[in-house]
Amino acid sequence: MAASTIMWLDEANRTTQFELAGTHPDYRRLGLGRATLLHAMHLAQEAGARHMTVACLGAPGHPTARGLYCSVGFREFTRDAPLIKSGG
């Protein structure tokens, strides 16, 4: 498999959540991730989605992921803070 994404449609809220869009390392920088997301977004719209979200590892350490999602029209909405529970 060269590229893939998972999407979940919430019909009641007309929202699609994308997870884990990715491309095999041997096929990166060929536009496959972008094409996969654009096709999935089209399918989501056909299924009734009017809003789309993605949980992106867009922190400074993952600029490529953020760039991919921004290239297909996603924009930053919020940032999650990791929750950590120390032992003890």
PDB file of C-alpha atoms in Angstrom, residues 6-10 13-18 40-41 43-45 47-54 74:
ATOM      1  CA  ILE A   6      -9.098   6.521   7.731  1.00  0.00           C
ATOM      2  CA  MET A   7     -12.215   8.638   7.978  1.00  0.00           C
ATOM      3  CA  TRP A   8     -15.242   8.480  10.251  1.00  0.00           C
ATOM      4  CA  LEU A   9     -18.549  10.040   9.226  1.00  0.00           C
ATOM      5  CA  ASP A  10     -20.831  11.410  11.936  1.00  0.00           C
ATOM      6  CA  ASN A  13     -23.497  16.290  12.869  1.00  0.00           C
ATOM      7  CA  ARG A  14     -22.528  16.061   9.186  1.00  0.00           C
ATOM      8  CA  THR A  15     -18.873  15.914  10.192  1.00  0.00           C
ATOM      9  CA  THR A  16     -16.032  13.684   9.065  1.00  0.00           C
ATOM     10  CA  GLN A  17     -12.981  12.990  11.212  1.00  0.00           C
ATOM     11  CA  PHE A  18      -9.785  11.987   9.409  1.00  0.00           C
ATOM     12  CA  ALA A  40     -11.601  10.945   0.742  1.00  0.00           C
ATOM     13  CA  MET A  41     -12.860  14.503   1.263  1.00  0.00           C
ATOM     14  CA  LEU A  43     -16.424  10.951  -0.756  1.00  0.00           C
ATOM     15  CA  ALA A  44     -17.235  12.524   2.621  1.00  0.00           C
ATOM     16  CA  GLN A  45     -18.989  15.442   0.922  1.00  0.00           C
ATOM     17  CA  ALA A  47     -22.033  11.239   1.952  1.00  0.00           C
ATOM     18  CA  GLY A  48     -23.313  14.504   3.440  1.00  0.00           C
ATOM     19  CA  ALA A  49     -20.371  15.855   5.438  1.00  0.00           C
ATOM     20  CA  ARG A  50     -20.218  19.627   5.658  1.00  0.00           C
ATOM     21  CA  HIS A  51     -17.385  19.865   8.206  1.00  0.00           C
ATOM     22  CA  MET A  52     -14.138  17.935   8.334  1.00  0.00           C
ATOM     23  CA  THR A  53     -11.594  17.668  11.105  1.00  0.00           C
ATOM     24  CA  VAL A  54      -8.241  16.005  11.519  1.00  0.00           C
ATOM     25  CA  PHE A  74      -7.419  22.348   6.694  1.00  0.00           C
TER      26      PHE A  74
END
